[in-house]
Amino acid sequence: MSKRCMKERAFVKKTREFSKKLHIDVVKNLLVFDELDSTNSTAKDLAHYGAEEGTIVIARTQNQGRGRFDRIWQSPEGGIYLSFILRPRILAEKTSLLPFVAALALTKTIDSYGLHATIKWPNDVRVNGKKIAGILLESEVIGHAINYVVVGIGMNLNIDITHFSTDIQPRSTSMIHELGSPVDYHEFLRKFFIQFGSFYKLFVEQQYDRIIDEWKIHTDTLGKTIRVQTSTETLQGIASDIDQSGFLLLRTERGETKKIMSGDCLYFDELYHT
Ligand code: BTN
């Protein structure tokens, strides 16, 4: 058997054993793969055919990992690539807070290693101003009801950042890069699932204010002069607040306040350094 094949099998075996000993409510069924096109795509297929809430798809690597706005999510070995299938019984408009749940869980987990993670609206998790994790939410809504939500998480754990393409390298970091030593994959995962479970509990209990208050503690977006690229326009102004659904309130130079549901956010003070 080749070295690569042994590594693949070891990952699947160890992660399946790990999942049997987890006993965390939010993790009902951890489906482990060596390589997938995209854990989000597999999770969406499974959700479509009825997979229960708490089913999680995880892969050692992805060959067609997807990011927001149809970008490629480079997924080399050493990262965490997983997707939660959730079926919360809440108003569809509140799903926009689910990426906050994931971002907060990641932030708390990263901080437990002595780092200081921050959240850039809406849900980029960064350390020292560089992206360490991203979140991709995809959902199916029927009428006003949510059929399922897939929350995909890509976390740069033990990735040598020189393995990323040169365009994203200067803006990316990883745990191993920040700490100078590798982090145990399964230990990180356990801590993350615990955090995700507690923030998701707040979400299903509709304690949205607590999620928003916590997000405001960990974001570095509010108060900053930013440029936001939405699907239709580019806006500039001061990020003044977020509303109850997590939408950004931007105060423009003309004194108007614009509500932005989704977009790519750039900080002015970083614009010419990246
Ligand atoms: C972003 O910041 O653009 C979001 C990146 C999300 C990447 C994760 S990796 C696991 C899951 N599967 C995917 O194809 N994408 C998400």
mmCIF file of C-alpha atoms and ligand atoms in Angstrom:
data_model
loop_
_atom_site.group_PDB
_atom_site.id
_atom_site.type_symbol
_atom_site.label_atom_id
_atom_site.label_comp_id
_atom_site.label_asym_id
_atom_site.label_seq_id
_atom_site.Cartn_x
_atom_site.Cartn_y
_atom_site.Cartn_z
ATOM 1 C CA MET A 1 0.000 0.000 0.000
ATOM 2 C CA SER A 2 1.334 3.476 -0.884
ATOM 3 C CA LYS A 3 2.201 6.012 1.843
ATOM 4 C CA ARG A 4 -0.615 8.283 0.630
ATOM 5 C CA CYS A 5 -3.165 5.492 0.784
ATOM 6 C CA MET A 6 -2.098 4.622 4.346
ATOM 7 C CA LYS A 7 -2.468 8.259 5.376
ATOM 8 C CA GLU A 8 -5.945 8.422 3.836
ATOM 9 C CA ARG A 9 -7.090 5.282 5.627
ATOM 10 C CA ALA A 10 -5.601 6.440 8.926
ATOM 11 C CA PHE A 11 -7.549 9.714 8.716
ATOM 12 C CA VAL A 12 -10.875 8.020 8.030
ATOM 13 C CA LYS A 13 -10.351 5.354 10.711
ATOM 14 C CA LYS A 14 -9.164 7.794 13.387
ATOM 15 C CA THR A 15 -11.944 10.301 12.677
ATOM 16 C CA ARG A 16 -14.636 7.594 12.784
ATOM 17 C CA GLU A 17 -13.275 6.352 16.126
ATOM 18 C CA PHE A 18 -13.141 9.943 17.380
ATOM 19 C CA SER A 19 -16.785 10.477 16.421
ATOM 20 C CA LYS A 20 -17.926 7.418 18.409
ATOM 21 C CA LYS A 21 -16.474 8.935 21.590
ATOM 22 C CA LEU A 22 -17.731 12.469 21.034
ATOM 23 C CA HIS A 23 -21.117 12.587 22.802
ATOM 24 C CA ILE A 24 -21.914 16.167 21.807
ATOM 25 C CA ASP A 25 -25.624 16.813 21.166
ATOM 26 C CA VAL A 26 -25.196 18.846 17.987
ATOM 27 C CA VAL A 27 -23.169 16.041 16.357
ATOM 28 C CA LYS A 28 -25.669 13.316 15.483
ATOM 29 C CA ASN A 29 -23.839 11.603 12.693
ATOM 30 C CA LEU A 30 -20.333 12.367 11.457
ATOM 31 C CA LEU A 31 -19.804 11.102 7.911
ATOM 32 C CA VAL A 32 -16.089 10.867 7.199
ATOM 33 C CA PHE A 33 -14.500 10.905 3.746
ATOM 34 C CA ASP A 34 -10.949 11.055 2.573
ATOM 35 C CA GLU A 35 -11.562 13.295 -0.443
ATOM 36 C CA LEU A 36 -14.724 14.920 -1.764
ATOM 37 C CA ASP A 37 -15.447 17.490 -4.425
ATOM 38 C CA SER A 38 -17.017 19.688 -1.762
ATOM 39 C CA THR A 39 -18.414 18.757 1.648
ATOM 40 C CA ASN A 40 -21.153 21.364 1.087
ATOM 41 C CA SER A 41 -22.239 19.722 -2.173
ATOM 42 C CA THR A 42 -22.367 16.267 -0.553
ATOM 43 C CA ALA A 43 -24.212 17.674 2.479
ATOM 44 C CA LYS A 44 -26.774 19.393 0.226
ATOM 45 C CA ASP A 45 -27.440 16.125 -1.615
ATOM 46 C CA LEU A 46 -27.849 14.263 1.667
ATOM 47 C CA ALA A 47 -30.088 16.988 3.105
ATOM 48 C CA HIS A 48 -32.221 16.930 -0.015
ATOM 49 C CA TYR A 49 -32.807 13.197 0.519
ATOM 50 C CA GLY A 50 -33.739 13.701 4.165
ATOM 51 C CA ALA A 51 -30.539 13.493 6.242
ATOM 52 C CA GLU A 52 -31.319 14.484 9.821
ATOM 53 C CA GLU A 53 -30.280 17.658 11.625
ATOM 54 C CA GLY A 54 -26.818 17.188 13.105
ATOM 55 C CA THR A 55 -25.471 15.170 10.200
ATOM 56 C CA ILE A 56 -21.965 16.425 9.474
ATOM 57 C CA VAL A 57 -19.921 15.707 6.371
ATOM 58 C CA ILE A 58 -16.160 15.951 6.834
ATOM 59 C CA ALA A 59 -13.301 15.312 4.411
ATOM 60 C CA ARG A 60 -9.515 15.313 4.689
ATOM 61 C CA THR A 61 -9.275 17.253 1.417
ATOM 62 C CA GLN A 62 -11.605 18.669 -1.245
ATOM 63 C CA ASN A 63 -10.879 18.955 -4.946
ATOM 64 C CA GLN A 64 -13.632 21.469 -5.730
ATOM 65 C CA GLY A 65 -14.020 23.334 -2.466
ATOM 66 C CA ARG A 66 -16.294 26.324 -2.862
ATOM 67 C CA GLY A 67 -16.154 29.738 -1.212
ATOM 68 C CA ARG A 68 -18.579 32.650 -1.164
ATOM 69 C CA PHE A 69 -19.406 34.307 -4.487
ATOM 70 C CA ASP A 70 -18.488 31.125 -6.402
ATOM 71 C CA ARG A 71 -14.840 31.444 -5.503
ATOM 72 C CA ILE A 72 -12.601 28.425 -5.197
ATOM 73 C CA TRP A 73 -11.751 27.368 -1.644
ATOM 74 C CA GLN A 74 -8.290 25.868 -1.824
ATOM 75 C CA SER A 75 -8.417 22.762 0.334
ATOM 76 C CA PRO A 76 -5.000 21.179 0.800
ATOM 77 C CA GLU A 77 -4.217 18.512 3.361
ATOM 78 C CA GLY A 78 -3.987 19.863 6.918
ATOM 79 C CA GLY A 79 -7.166 21.954 6.827
ATOM 80 C CA ILE A 80 -10.578 21.192 8.321
ATOM 81 C CA TYR A 81 -13.341 20.895 5.726
ATOM 82 C CA LEU A 82 -16.787 20.121 7.063
ATOM 83 C CA SER A 83 -20.465 20.885 6.556
ATOM 84 C CA PHE A 84 -23.294 20.768 9.084
ATOM 85 C CA ILE A 85 -26.811 19.852 8.001
ATOM 86 C CA LEU A 86 -29.255 21.796 10.157
ATOM 87 C CA ARG A 87 -33.033 21.980 10.152
ATOM 88 C CA PRO A 88 -33.904 24.747 12.625
ATOM 89 C CA ARG A 89 -37.607 25.489 13.007
ATOM 90 C CA ILE A 90 -37.298 29.254 12.791
ATOM 91 C CA LEU A 91 -38.181 32.038 10.387
ATOM 92 C CA ALA A 92 -36.148 31.793 7.178
ATOM 93 C CA GLU A 93 -34.892 35.376 7.582
ATOM 94 C CA LYS A 94 -32.994 34.400 10.722
ATOM 95 C CA THR A 95 -30.749 31.945 8.863
ATOM 96 C CA SER A 96 -28.445 34.888 8.196
ATOM 97 C CA LEU A 97 -27.378 34.554 11.829
ATOM 98 C CA LEU A 98 -26.170 30.972 11.399
ATOM 99 C CA PRO A 99 -22.798 31.991 9.935
ATOM 100 C CA PHE A 100 -22.387 34.139 13.065
ATOM 101 C CA VAL A 101 -22.892 30.991 15.144
ATOM 102 C CA ALA A 102 -20.123 29.254 13.201
ATOM 103 C CA ALA A 103 -17.809 32.287 13.246
ATOM 104 C CA LEU A 104 -18.186 32.673 17.002
ATOM 105 C CA ALA A 105 -17.522 28.978 17.596
ATOM 106 C CA LEU A 106 -14.363 29.192 15.473
ATOM 107 C CA THR A 107 -13.216 32.392 17.167
ATOM 108 C CA LYS A 108 -13.604 30.927 20.657
ATOM 109 C CA THR A 109 -11.830 27.734 19.632
ATOM 110 C CA ILE A 110 -8.913 29.600 18.059
ATOM 111 C CA ASP A 111 -8.628 31.875 21.113
ATOM 112 C CA SER A 112 -8.332 28.811 23.357
ATOM 113 C CA TYR A 113 -4.875 28.288 21.787
ATOM 114 C CA GLY A 114 -3.717 31.701 22.995
ATOM 115 C CA LEU A 115 -4.375 33.510 19.711
ATOM 116 C CA HIS A 116 -6.716 36.452 19.187
ATOM 117 C CA ALA A 117 -9.204 35.823 16.393
ATOM 118 C CA THR A 118 -11.466 38.542 15.046
ATOM 119 C CA ILE A 119 -14.508 38.432 12.769
ATOM 120 C CA LYS A 120 -14.742 40.562 9.652
ATOM 121 C CA TRP A 121 -18.370 41.092 8.616
ATOM 122 C CA PRO A 122 -20.111 38.965 7.733
ATOM 123 C CA ASN A 123 -18.120 35.929 8.751
ATOM 124 C CA ASP A 124 -14.449 35.847 7.849
ATOM 125 C CA VAL A 125 -12.411 34.670 10.799
ATOM 126 C CA ARG A 126 -8.994 36.272 10.939
ATOM 127 C CA VAL A 127 -5.847 36.242 13.041
ATOM 128 C CA ASN A 128 -3.418 39.156 12.854
ATOM 129 C CA GLY A 129 -5.476 40.605 9.994
ATOM 130 C CA LYS A 130 -5.227 37.475 7.837
ATOM 131 C CA LYS A 131 -7.973 35.006 7.007
ATOM 132 C CA ILE A 132 -7.788 31.727 8.892
ATOM 133 C CA ALA A 133 -11.322 30.382 8.307
ATOM 134 C CA GLY A 134 -14.316 30.905 6.048
ATOM 135 C CA ILE A 135 -17.973 29.950 6.214
ATOM 136 C CA LEU A 136 -20.354 29.144 3.371
ATOM 137 C CA LEU A 137 -24.072 28.936 4.091
ATOM 138 C CA GLU A 138 -26.436 27.297 1.605
ATOM 139 C CA SER A 139 -30.089 26.641 2.279
ATOM 140 C CA GLU A 140 -33.335 25.373 0.838
ATOM 141 C CA VAL A 141 -36.422 27.294 1.815
ATOM 142 C CA ILE A 142 -39.937 26.128 0.985
ATOM 143 C CA GLY A 143 -42.431 28.977 1.327
ATOM 144 C CA HIS A 144 -41.367 30.693 4.564
ATOM 145 C CA ALA A 145 -40.053 27.483 6.105
ATOM 146 C CA ILE A 146 -36.513 26.249 6.073
ATOM 147 C CA ASN A 147 -36.137 22.761 4.682
ATOM 148 C CA TYR A 148 -32.446 22.614 5.452
ATOM 149 C CA VAL A 149 -29.393 24.778 5.956
ATOM 150 C CA VAL A 150 -25.875 23.609 5.193
ATOM 151 C CA VAL A 151 -23.165 25.468 7.086
ATOM 152 C CA GLY A 152 -19.781 24.770 5.520
ATOM 153 C CA ILE A 153 -16.579 25.532 7.352
ATOM 154 C CA GLY A 154 -13.058 25.705 5.983
ATOM 155 C CA MET A 155 -10.407 26.156 8.666
ATOM 156 C CA ASN A 156 -6.695 26.549 7.958
ATOM 157 C CA LEU A 157 -5.292 24.351 10.667
ATOM 158 C CA ASN A 158 -1.960 22.708 9.841
ATOM 159 C CA ILE A 159 -1.573 24.198 6.385
ATOM 160 C CA ASP A 160 1.759 25.468 5.186
ATOM 161 C CA ILE A 161 0.509 28.694 3.602
ATOM 162 C CA THR A 162 3.038 28.423 0.784
ATOM 163 C CA HIS A 163 0.712 25.676 -0.500
ATOM 164 C CA PHE A 164 -1.866 28.348 -1.288
ATOM 165 C CA SER A 165 -1.750 30.159 -4.616
ATOM 166 C CA THR A 166 0.269 33.379 -4.596
ATOM 167 C CA ASP A 167 -2.821 35.594 -4.924
ATOM 168 C CA ILE A 168 -4.279 34.527 -1.561
ATOM 169 C CA GLN A 169 -1.033 33.778 0.306
ATOM 170 C CA PRO A 170 -0.467 37.342 1.572
ATOM 171 C CA ARG A 171 -4.017 37.469 2.983
ATOM 172 C CA SER A 172 -4.081 33.983 4.525
ATOM 173 C CA THR A 173 -2.809 32.378 7.654
ATOM 174 C CA SER A 174 -3.142 29.075 9.513
ATOM 175 C CA MET A 175 -2.874 27.811 13.072
ATOM 176 C CA ILE A 176 0.505 26.195 12.441
ATOM 177 C CA HIS A 177 1.758 29.410 10.885
ATOM 178 C CA GLU A 178 0.627 31.521 13.828
ATOM 179 C CA LEU A 179 1.718 29.126 16.583
ATOM 180 C CA GLY A 180 4.871 27.737 15.008
ATOM 181 C CA SER A 181 3.775 24.170 15.808
ATOM 182 C CA PRO A 182 0.954 21.897 14.633
ATOM 183 C CA VAL A 183 -2.402 21.655 16.366
ATOM 184 C CA ASP A 184 -4.027 18.283 17.016
ATOM 185 C CA TYR A 185 -6.778 17.980 14.377
ATOM 186 C CA HIS A 186 -9.237 15.995 16.499
ATOM 187 C CA GLU A 187 -8.681 18.063 19.628
ATOM 188 C CA PHE A 188 -9.445 21.232 17.670
ATOM 189 C CA LEU A 189 -12.528 19.571 16.209
ATOM 190 C CA ARG A 190 -13.808 18.498 19.628
ATOM 191 C CA LYS A 191 -13.391 22.024 21.027
ATOM 192 C CA PHE A 192 -15.064 23.507 17.964
ATOM 193 C CA PHE A 193 -18.067 21.160 18.146
ATOM 194 C CA ILE A 194 -18.581 22.040 21.822
ATOM 195 C CA GLN A 195 -18.544 25.762 20.994
ATOM 196 C CA PHE A 196 -20.782 25.291 17.969
ATOM 197 C CA GLY A 197 -23.237 23.320 20.135
ATOM 198 C CA SER A 198 -23.531 26.081 22.711
ATOM 199 C CA PHE A 199 -23.998 28.909 20.192
ATOM 200 C CA TYR A 200 -26.434 26.808 18.138
ATOM 201 C CA LYS A 201 -28.442 26.206 21.323
ATOM 202 C CA LEU A 202 -28.808 29.982 21.729
ATOM 203 C CA PHE A 203 -29.909 30.120 18.102
ATOM 204 C CA VAL A 204 -32.660 27.486 18.387
ATOM 205 C CA GLU A 205 -33.831 29.099 21.632
ATOM 206 C CA GLN A 206 -34.144 32.294 19.582
ATOM 207 C CA GLN A 207 -31.758 34.166 21.858
ATOM 208 C CA TYR A 208 -30.600 36.198 18.895
ATOM 209 C CA ASP A 209 -29.570 39.222 20.985
ATOM 210 C CA ARG A 210 -27.005 37.134 22.822
ATOM 211 C CA ILE A 211 -25.485 35.946 19.537
ATOM 212 C CA ILE A 212 -25.370 39.486 18.186
ATOM 213 C CA ASP A 213 -23.899 40.911 21.401
ATOM 214 C CA GLU A 214 -21.197 38.239 21.384
ATOM 215 C CA TRP A 215 -20.489 38.832 17.681
ATOM 216 C CA LYS A 216 -20.031 42.547 18.399
ATOM 217 C CA ILE A 217 -17.404 41.705 21.031
ATOM 218 C CA HIS A 218 -15.383 39.691 18.511
ATOM 219 C CA THR A 219 -15.754 41.718 15.331
ATOM 220 C CA ASP A 220 -13.260 44.363 14.277
ATOM 221 C CA THR A 221 -15.538 45.721 11.521
ATOM 222 C CA LEU A 222 -17.767 48.109 13.446
ATOM 223 C CA GLY A 223 -16.526 51.693 13.496
ATOM 224 C CA LYS A 224 -14.203 51.102 10.553
ATOM 225 C CA THR A 225 -14.270 52.901 7.216
ATOM 226 C CA ILE A 226 -14.974 50.178 4.696
ATOM 227 C CA ARG A 227 -15.694 49.449 1.067
ATOM 228 C CA VAL A 228 -18.375 46.818 0.430
ATOM 229 C CA GLN A 229 -18.848 45.053 -2.860
ATOM 230 C CA THR A 230 -22.404 43.708 -3.142
ATOM 231 C CA SER A 231 -23.758 41.786 -6.123
ATOM 232 C CA THR A 232 -24.945 45.066 -7.648
ATOM 233 C CA GLU A 233 -22.818 47.937 -6.351
ATOM 234 C CA THR A 234 -19.737 49.138 -4.496
ATOM 235 C CA LEU A 235 -20.440 51.186 -1.386
ATOM 236 C CA GLN A 236 -18.176 53.112 0.949
ATOM 237 C CA GLY A 237 -18.713 54.440 4.418
ATOM 238 C CA ILE A 238 -18.473 53.686 8.105
ATOM 239 C CA ALA A 239 -19.699 50.329 9.365
ATOM 240 C CA SER A 240 -21.955 51.691 12.080
ATOM 241 C CA ASP A 241 -23.843 48.617 13.338
ATOM 242 C CA ILE A 242 -25.571 45.358 12.461
ATOM 243 C CA ASP A 243 -29.291 44.777 12.787
ATOM 244 C CA GLN A 244 -31.225 41.900 14.363
ATOM 245 C CA SER A 245 -30.685 39.696 11.289
ATOM 246 C CA GLY A 246 -26.953 40.421 11.108
ATOM 247 C CA PHE A 247 -27.277 42.805 8.172
ATOM 248 C CA LEU A 248 -24.659 45.542 8.075
ATOM 249 C CA LEU A 249 -25.644 49.172 8.548
ATOM 250 C CA LEU A 250 -23.316 51.399 6.558
ATOM 251 C CA ARG A 251 -23.250 55.183 7.046
ATOM 252 C CA THR A 252 -22.256 56.684 3.724
ATOM 253 C CA GLU A 253 -20.432 59.974 3.132
ATOM 254 C CA ARG A 254 -23.784 61.510 2.161
ATOM 255 C CA GLY A 255 -25.104 60.737 5.624
ATOM 256 C CA GLU A 256 -27.438 57.959 4.518
ATOM 257 C CA THR A 257 -27.614 54.623 6.296
ATOM 258 C CA LYS A 258 -27.680 51.647 3.950
ATOM 259 C CA LYS A 259 -28.599 48.137 5.012
ATOM 260 C CA ILE A 260 -26.412 45.495 3.380
ATOM 261 C CA MET A 261 -27.479 41.875 3.423
ATOM 262 C CA SER A 262 -24.497 40.303 1.779
ATOM 263 C CA GLY A 263 -21.218 41.442 0.320
ATOM 264 C CA ASP A 264 -17.475 41.463 0.443
ATOM 265 C CA CYS A 265 -16.005 43.878 2.906
ATOM 266 C CA LEU A 266 -12.626 45.612 2.655
ATOM 267 C CA TYR A 267 -11.130 47.794 5.367
ATOM 268 C CA PHE A 268 -9.814 51.120 4.124
ATOM 269 C CA ASP A 269 -6.802 50.977 6.422
ATOM 270 C CA GLU A 270 -5.812 47.679 4.785
ATOM 271 C CA LEU A 271 -6.738 48.484 1.190
ATOM 272 C CA TYR A 272 -3.268 49.435 0.051
ATOM 273 C CA HIS A 273 -1.334 46.920 2.126
ATOM 274 C CA THR A 274 -2.881 43.684 0.777
HETATM 275 C C1 BTN B 1 -15.522 31.763 2.145
HETATM 276 O O1 BTN B 1 -14.916 32.402 3.002
HETATM 277 O O2 BTN B 1 -15.552 32.136 0.973
HETATM 278 C C2 BTN B 1 -16.251 30.513 2.549
HETATM 279 C C3 BTN B 1 -15.385 29.293 2.460
HETATM 280 C C4 BTN B 1 -16.081 28.013 2.884
HETATM 281 C C5 BTN B 1 -15.250 26.801 2.598
HETATM 282 C C6 BTN B 1 -15.853 25.556 3.173
HETATM 283 S S1 BTN B 1 -14.732 24.199 3.160
HETATM 284 C C7 BTN B 1 -16.008 23.122 3.624
HETATM 285 C C8 BTN B 1 -17.243 23.533 2.856
HETATM 286 N N1 BTN B 1 -17.288 22.911 1.556
HETATM 287 C C9 BTN B 1 -17.122 23.786 0.570
HETATM 288 O O3 BTN B 1 -17.075 23.505 -0.641
HETATM 289 N N2 BTN B 1 -17.021 25.022 1.080
HETATM 290 C C10 BTN B 1 -17.113 25.029 2.502
#
